[in-house]
Tab-separated table of C-alpha atoms in Angstrom:
chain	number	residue	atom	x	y	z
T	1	UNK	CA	12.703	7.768	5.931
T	2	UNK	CA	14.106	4.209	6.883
T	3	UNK	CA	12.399	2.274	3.277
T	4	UNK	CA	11.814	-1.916	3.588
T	5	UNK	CA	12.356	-3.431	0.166
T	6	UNK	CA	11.279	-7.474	-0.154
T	7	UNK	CA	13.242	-8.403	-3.154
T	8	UNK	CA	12.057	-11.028	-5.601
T	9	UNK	CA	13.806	-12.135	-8.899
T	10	UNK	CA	14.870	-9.804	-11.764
T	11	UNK	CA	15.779	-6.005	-12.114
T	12	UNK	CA	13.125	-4.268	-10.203
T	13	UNK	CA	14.308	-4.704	-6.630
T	14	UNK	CA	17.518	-3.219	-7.721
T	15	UNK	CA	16.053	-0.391	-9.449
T	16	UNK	CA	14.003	0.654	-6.479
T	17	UNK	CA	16.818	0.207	-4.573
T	18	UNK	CA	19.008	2.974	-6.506
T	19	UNK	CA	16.094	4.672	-6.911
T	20	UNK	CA	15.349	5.047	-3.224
T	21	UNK	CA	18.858	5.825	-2.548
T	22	UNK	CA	18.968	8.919	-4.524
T	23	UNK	CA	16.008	9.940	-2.988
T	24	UNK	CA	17.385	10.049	0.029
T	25	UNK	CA	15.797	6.823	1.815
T	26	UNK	CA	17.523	4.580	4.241
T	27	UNK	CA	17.059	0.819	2.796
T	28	UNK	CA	16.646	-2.352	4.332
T	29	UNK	CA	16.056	-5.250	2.140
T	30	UNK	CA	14.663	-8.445	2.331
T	31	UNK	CA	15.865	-10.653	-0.120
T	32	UNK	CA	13.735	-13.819	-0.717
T	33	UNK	CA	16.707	-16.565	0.066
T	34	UNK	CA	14.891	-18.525	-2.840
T	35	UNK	CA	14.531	-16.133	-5.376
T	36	UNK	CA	16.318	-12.864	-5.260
T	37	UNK	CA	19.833	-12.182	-6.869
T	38	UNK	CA	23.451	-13.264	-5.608
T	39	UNK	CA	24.443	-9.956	-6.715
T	40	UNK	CA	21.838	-7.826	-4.631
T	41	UNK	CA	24.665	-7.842	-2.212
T	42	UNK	CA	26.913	-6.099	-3.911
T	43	UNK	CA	24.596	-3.408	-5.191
T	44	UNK	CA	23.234	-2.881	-1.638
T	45	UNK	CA	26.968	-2.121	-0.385
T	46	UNK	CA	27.268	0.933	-2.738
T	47	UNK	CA	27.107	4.252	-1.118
T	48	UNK	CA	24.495	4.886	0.657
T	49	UNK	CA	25.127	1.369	1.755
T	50	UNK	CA	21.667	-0.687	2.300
T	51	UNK	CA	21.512	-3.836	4.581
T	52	UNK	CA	20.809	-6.908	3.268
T	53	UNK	CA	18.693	-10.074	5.322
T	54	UNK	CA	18.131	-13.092	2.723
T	55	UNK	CA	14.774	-14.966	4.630
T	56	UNK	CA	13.638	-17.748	3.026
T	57	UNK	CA	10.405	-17.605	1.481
T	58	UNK	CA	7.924	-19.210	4.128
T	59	UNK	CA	9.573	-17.388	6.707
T	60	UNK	CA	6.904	-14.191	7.469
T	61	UNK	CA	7.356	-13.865	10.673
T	62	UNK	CA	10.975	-13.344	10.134
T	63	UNK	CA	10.809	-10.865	7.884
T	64	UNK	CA	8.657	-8.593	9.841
T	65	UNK	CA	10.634	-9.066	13.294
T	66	UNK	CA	13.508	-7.641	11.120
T	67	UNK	CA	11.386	-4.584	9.476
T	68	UNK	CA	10.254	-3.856	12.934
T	69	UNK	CA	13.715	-3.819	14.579
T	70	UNK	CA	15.193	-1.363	12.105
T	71	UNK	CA	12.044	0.841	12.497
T	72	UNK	CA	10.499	0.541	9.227
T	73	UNK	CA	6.823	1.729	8.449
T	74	UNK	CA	6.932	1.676	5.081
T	75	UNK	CA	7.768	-1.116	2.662
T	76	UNK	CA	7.613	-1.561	-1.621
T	77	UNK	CA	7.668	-5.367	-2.638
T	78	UNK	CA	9.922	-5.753	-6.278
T	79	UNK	CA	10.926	-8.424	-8.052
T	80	UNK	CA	8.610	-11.950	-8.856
T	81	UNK	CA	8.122	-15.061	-6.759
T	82	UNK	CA	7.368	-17.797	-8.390
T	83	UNK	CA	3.817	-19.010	-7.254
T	84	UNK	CA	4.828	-22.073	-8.246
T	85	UNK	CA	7.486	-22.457	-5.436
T	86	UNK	CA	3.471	-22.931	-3.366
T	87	UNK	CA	4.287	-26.629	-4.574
T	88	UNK	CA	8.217	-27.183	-4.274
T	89	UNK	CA	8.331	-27.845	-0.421
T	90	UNK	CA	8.332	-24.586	1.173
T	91	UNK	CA	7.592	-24.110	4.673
T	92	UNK	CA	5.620	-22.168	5.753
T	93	UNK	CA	6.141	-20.561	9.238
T	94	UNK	CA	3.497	-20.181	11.791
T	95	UNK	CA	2.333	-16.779	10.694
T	96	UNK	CA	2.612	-17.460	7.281
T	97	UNK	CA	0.788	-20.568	7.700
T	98	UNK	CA	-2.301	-18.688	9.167
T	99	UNK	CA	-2.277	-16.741	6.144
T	100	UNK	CA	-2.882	-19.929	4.049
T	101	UNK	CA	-5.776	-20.977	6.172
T	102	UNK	CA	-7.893	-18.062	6.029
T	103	UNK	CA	-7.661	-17.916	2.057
T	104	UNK	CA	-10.341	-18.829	-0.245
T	105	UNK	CA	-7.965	-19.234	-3.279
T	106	UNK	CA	-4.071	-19.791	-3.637
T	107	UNK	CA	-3.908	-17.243	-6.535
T	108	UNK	CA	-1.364	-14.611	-6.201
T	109	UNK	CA	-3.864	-11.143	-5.368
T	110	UNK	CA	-5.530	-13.502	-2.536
T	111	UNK	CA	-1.981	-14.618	-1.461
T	112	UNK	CA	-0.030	-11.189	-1.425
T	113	UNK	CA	-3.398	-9.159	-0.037
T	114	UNK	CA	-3.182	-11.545	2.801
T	115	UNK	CA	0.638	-11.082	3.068
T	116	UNK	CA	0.076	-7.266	3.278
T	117	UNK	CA	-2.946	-7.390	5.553
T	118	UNK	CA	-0.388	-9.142	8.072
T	119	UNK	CA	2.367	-6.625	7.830
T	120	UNK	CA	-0.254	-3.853	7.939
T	121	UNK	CA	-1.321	-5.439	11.459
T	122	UNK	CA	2.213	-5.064	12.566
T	123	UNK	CA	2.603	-1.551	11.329
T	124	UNK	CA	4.572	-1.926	7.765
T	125	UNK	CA	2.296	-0.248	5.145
T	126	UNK	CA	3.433	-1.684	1.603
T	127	UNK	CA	3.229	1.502	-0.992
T	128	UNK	CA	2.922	0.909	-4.986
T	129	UNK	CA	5.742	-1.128	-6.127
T	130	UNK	CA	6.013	1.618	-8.877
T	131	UNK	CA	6.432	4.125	-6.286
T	132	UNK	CA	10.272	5.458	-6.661
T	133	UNK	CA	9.769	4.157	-10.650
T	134	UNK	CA	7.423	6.307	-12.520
T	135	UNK	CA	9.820	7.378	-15.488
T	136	UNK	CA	9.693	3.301	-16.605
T	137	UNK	CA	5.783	2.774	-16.818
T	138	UNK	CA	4.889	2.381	-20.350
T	139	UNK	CA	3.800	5.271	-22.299
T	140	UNK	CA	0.414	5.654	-24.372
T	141	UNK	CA	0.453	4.965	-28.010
T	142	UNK	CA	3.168	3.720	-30.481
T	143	UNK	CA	6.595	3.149	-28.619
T	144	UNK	CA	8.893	2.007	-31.616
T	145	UNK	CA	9.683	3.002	-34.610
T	146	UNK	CA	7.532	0.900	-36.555
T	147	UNK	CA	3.539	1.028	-35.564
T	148	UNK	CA	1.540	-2.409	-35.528
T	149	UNK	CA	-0.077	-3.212	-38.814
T	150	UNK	CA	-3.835	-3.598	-39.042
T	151	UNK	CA	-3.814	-7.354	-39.121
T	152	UNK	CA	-1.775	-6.986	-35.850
T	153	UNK	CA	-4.123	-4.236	-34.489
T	154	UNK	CA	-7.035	-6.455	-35.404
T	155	UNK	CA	-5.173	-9.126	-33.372
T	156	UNK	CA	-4.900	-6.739	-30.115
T	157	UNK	CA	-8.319	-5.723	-30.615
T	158	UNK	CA	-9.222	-9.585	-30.448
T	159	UNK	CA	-7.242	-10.347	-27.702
T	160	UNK	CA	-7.834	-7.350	-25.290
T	161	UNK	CA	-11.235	-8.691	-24.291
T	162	UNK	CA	-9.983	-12.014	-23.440
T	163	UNK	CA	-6.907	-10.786	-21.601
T	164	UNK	CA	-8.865	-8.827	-19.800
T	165	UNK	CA	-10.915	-11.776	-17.966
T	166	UNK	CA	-8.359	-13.722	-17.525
T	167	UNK	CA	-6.355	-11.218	-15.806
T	168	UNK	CA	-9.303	-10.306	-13.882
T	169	UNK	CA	-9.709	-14.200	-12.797
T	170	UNK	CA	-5.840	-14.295	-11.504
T	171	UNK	CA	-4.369	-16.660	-13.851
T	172	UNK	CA	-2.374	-14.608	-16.001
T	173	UNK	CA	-1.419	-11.637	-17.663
T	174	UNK	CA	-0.186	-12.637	-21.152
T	175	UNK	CA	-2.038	-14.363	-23.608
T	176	UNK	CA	-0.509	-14.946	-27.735
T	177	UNK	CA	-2.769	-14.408	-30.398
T	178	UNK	CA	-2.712	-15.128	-34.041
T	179	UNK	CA	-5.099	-14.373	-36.922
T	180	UNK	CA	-7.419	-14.114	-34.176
T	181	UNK	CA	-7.595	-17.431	-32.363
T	182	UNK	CA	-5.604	-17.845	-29.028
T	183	UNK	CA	-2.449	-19.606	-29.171
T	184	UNK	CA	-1.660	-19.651	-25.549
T	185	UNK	CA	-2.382	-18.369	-22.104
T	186	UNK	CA	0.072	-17.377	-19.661
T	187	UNK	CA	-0.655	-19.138	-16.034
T	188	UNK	CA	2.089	-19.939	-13.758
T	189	UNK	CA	5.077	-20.160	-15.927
T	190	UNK	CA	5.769	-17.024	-16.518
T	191	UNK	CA	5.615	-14.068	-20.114
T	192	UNK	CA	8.485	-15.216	-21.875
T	193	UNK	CA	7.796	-18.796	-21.147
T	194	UNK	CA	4.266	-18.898	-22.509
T	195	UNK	CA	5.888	-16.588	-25.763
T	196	UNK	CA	7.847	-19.513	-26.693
T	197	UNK	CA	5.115	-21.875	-26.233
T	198	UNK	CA	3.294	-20.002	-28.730
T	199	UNK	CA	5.895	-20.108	-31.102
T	200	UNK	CA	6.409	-23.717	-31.151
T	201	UNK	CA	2.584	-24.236	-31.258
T	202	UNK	CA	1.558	-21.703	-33.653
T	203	UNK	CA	5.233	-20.360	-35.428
T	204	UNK	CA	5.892	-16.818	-36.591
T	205	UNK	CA	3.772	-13.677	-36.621
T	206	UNK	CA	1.987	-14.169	-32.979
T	207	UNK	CA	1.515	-11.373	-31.436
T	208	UNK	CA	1.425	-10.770	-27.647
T	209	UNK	CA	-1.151	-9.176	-25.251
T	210	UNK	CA	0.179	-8.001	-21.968
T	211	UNK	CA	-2.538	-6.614	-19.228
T	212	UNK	CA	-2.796	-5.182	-16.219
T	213	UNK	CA	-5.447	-6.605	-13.943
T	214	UNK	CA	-8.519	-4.837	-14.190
T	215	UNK	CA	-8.762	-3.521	-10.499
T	216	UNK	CA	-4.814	-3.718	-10.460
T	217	UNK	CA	-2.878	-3.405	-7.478
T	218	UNK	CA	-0.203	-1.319	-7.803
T	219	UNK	CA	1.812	-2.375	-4.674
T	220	UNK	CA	2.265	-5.715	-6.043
T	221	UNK	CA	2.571	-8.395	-9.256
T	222	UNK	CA	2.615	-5.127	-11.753
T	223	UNK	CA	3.332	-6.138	-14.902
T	224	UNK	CA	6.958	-5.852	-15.748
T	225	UNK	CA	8.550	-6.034	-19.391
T	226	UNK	CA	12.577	-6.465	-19.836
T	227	UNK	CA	15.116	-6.873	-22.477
T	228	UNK	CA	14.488	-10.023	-22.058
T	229	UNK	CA	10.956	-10.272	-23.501
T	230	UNK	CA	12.232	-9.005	-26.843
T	231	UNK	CA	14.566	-11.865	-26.863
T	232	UNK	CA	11.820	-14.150	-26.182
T	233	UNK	CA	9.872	-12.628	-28.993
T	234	UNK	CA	12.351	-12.303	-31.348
T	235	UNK	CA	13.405	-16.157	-31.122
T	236	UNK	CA	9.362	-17.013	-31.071
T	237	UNK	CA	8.787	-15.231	-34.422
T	238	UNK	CA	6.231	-12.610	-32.500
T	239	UNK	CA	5.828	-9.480	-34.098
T	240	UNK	CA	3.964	-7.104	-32.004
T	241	UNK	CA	3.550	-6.522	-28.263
T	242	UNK	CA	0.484	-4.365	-26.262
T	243	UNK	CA	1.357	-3.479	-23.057
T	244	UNK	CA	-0.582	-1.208	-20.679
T	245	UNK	CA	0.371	2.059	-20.458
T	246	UNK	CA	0.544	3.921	-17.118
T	247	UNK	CA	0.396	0.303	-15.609
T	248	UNK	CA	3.236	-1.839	-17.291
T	249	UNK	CA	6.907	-1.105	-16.096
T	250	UNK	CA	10.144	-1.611	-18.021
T	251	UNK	CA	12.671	-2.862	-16.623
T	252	UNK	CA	15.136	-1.519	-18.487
T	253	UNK	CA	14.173	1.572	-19.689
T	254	UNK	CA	14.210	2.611	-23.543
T	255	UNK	CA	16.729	-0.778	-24.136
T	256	UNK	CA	13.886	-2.498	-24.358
T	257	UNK	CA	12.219	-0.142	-27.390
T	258	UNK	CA	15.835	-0.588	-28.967
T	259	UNK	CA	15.725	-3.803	-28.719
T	260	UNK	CA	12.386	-3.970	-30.277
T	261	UNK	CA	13.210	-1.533	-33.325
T	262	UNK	CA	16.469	-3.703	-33.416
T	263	UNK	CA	14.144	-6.996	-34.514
T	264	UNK	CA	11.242	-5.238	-36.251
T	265	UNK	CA	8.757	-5.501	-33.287
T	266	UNK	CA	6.349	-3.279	-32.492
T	267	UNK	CA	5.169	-2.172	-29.266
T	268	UNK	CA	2.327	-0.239	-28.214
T	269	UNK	CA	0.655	1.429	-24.964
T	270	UNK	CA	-2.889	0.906	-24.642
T	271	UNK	CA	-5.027	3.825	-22.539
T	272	UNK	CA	-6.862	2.078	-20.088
T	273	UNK	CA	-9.909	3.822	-17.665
């Protein structure tokens, strides 16, 4: 099967890459000219070489004439867009553009629905993101080595509710909580971002709330934890992380449990219905 992959920012769009490689898929990638990596190149030359198209980000119409030419059906979006780059003078192409009209409310599920609802139209289906990835979705229960205390528990419990809406309402996924008051909600800028807010607001022993929307759409903005997220946690003072399970992907792998056990974080995966 001939695979589309729209590449964002990040690991993910090079992990479904290899992954749909192995499986046997013939890739074509979009890179998003404003986002995705310099070195997606290079990976997508590897055998089974994949071609690469870098399209700007307004440019929908582009990126489906290209999709279409190379007979693709079937496409996974990986990787993040910034929705901030709404504001930073992108233009939007015609298609695109009608897209923007018809929405009710620039948040990312309105946005990307109304991306998908276009490419459906012109015979690209877009299939969970998580797709080709289901050995790095978070696991249920304790992850590390070290299992959250109960004032960090009692901090999750606090926090889950909260999370929850927000996530629901499309602003963010993340918030920081400590001795159960709210340091800071994530909106546009981003996990680690809002991770070091909360350190320089509240200092150490914060610890972070990750969610999945609660009608989450798996073909798009999944929550994705990296390497990089322990770093950010590690310089904040954080101590614990919920993610999840089922729902959250790491990026890279069990690194990012070493990484954890490394700095005395713990990590757990929450069952949710």
């Amino acid at each position: 099967m001939r695979l589309g992959l729209i590449a964002g920012n990040g690991r993910f769009p090079f992990l479904v890459l290899d992954a749909a490689r192995h499986l046997g898929h013939d890739v074509v990638v979009i890179a998003v000219k404003e986002e995705a990596s310099p070195d997606l190149e290079a990976a997508a030359a590897r055998e089974p070489c994949a071609t690469v198209h870098r399209v700007s980000l307004g440019q929908l119409g582009k990126c489906i004439e290209i999709l279409q030419q190379a007979d693709v059906t079937q496409a996974v979006m990986a990787g993040q867009v910034k929705h901030v780059k709404l504001f930073a003078g992108i233009l939007p192409d015609r298609l695109l553009l009608s897209v923007l009209l018809r929405l009710r409310a620039r948040n990312t599920d309105s946005l990307i629905a109304g991306v998908a609802d276009v490419l459906r139209q012109h015979g690209i289906e877009l299939l969970d993101s998580t797709a080709f990835l289901a050995p790095l979705l978070a696991r249920p229960g304790v992850l590390t080595r070290r299992a959250p205390t109960a004032d960090e528990l009692d901090d999750f419990a606090f926090g889950y509710g909260m999370a929850d809406a927000i996530a629901g309402l499309d602003v963010g996924q993340t918030i920081v909580v400590r001795d159960r008051a709210v340091v800071a909600v994530e909106a546009m800028e981003g996990t680690d971002e809002v991770i070091a807010r909360a350190g320089r607001l509240a200092g150490p022993g914060t610890r972070i709330v990750k969610v999945a929307k609660p009608e989450q759409d798996m073909r798009f903005d999944v929550p994705v934890i990296g390497r990089q997220t322990i770093e950010a946690m590690r310089a904040a003072g954080a101590s614990a992380l919920s993610v999840d399970a089922a729902k959250t992907l790491f990026v890279d792998g069990d690194d990012i449990l070493r990484a954890a056990d490394a700095a005395g974080i713990a990590i757990v995966g929450r069952v949710t219905t």
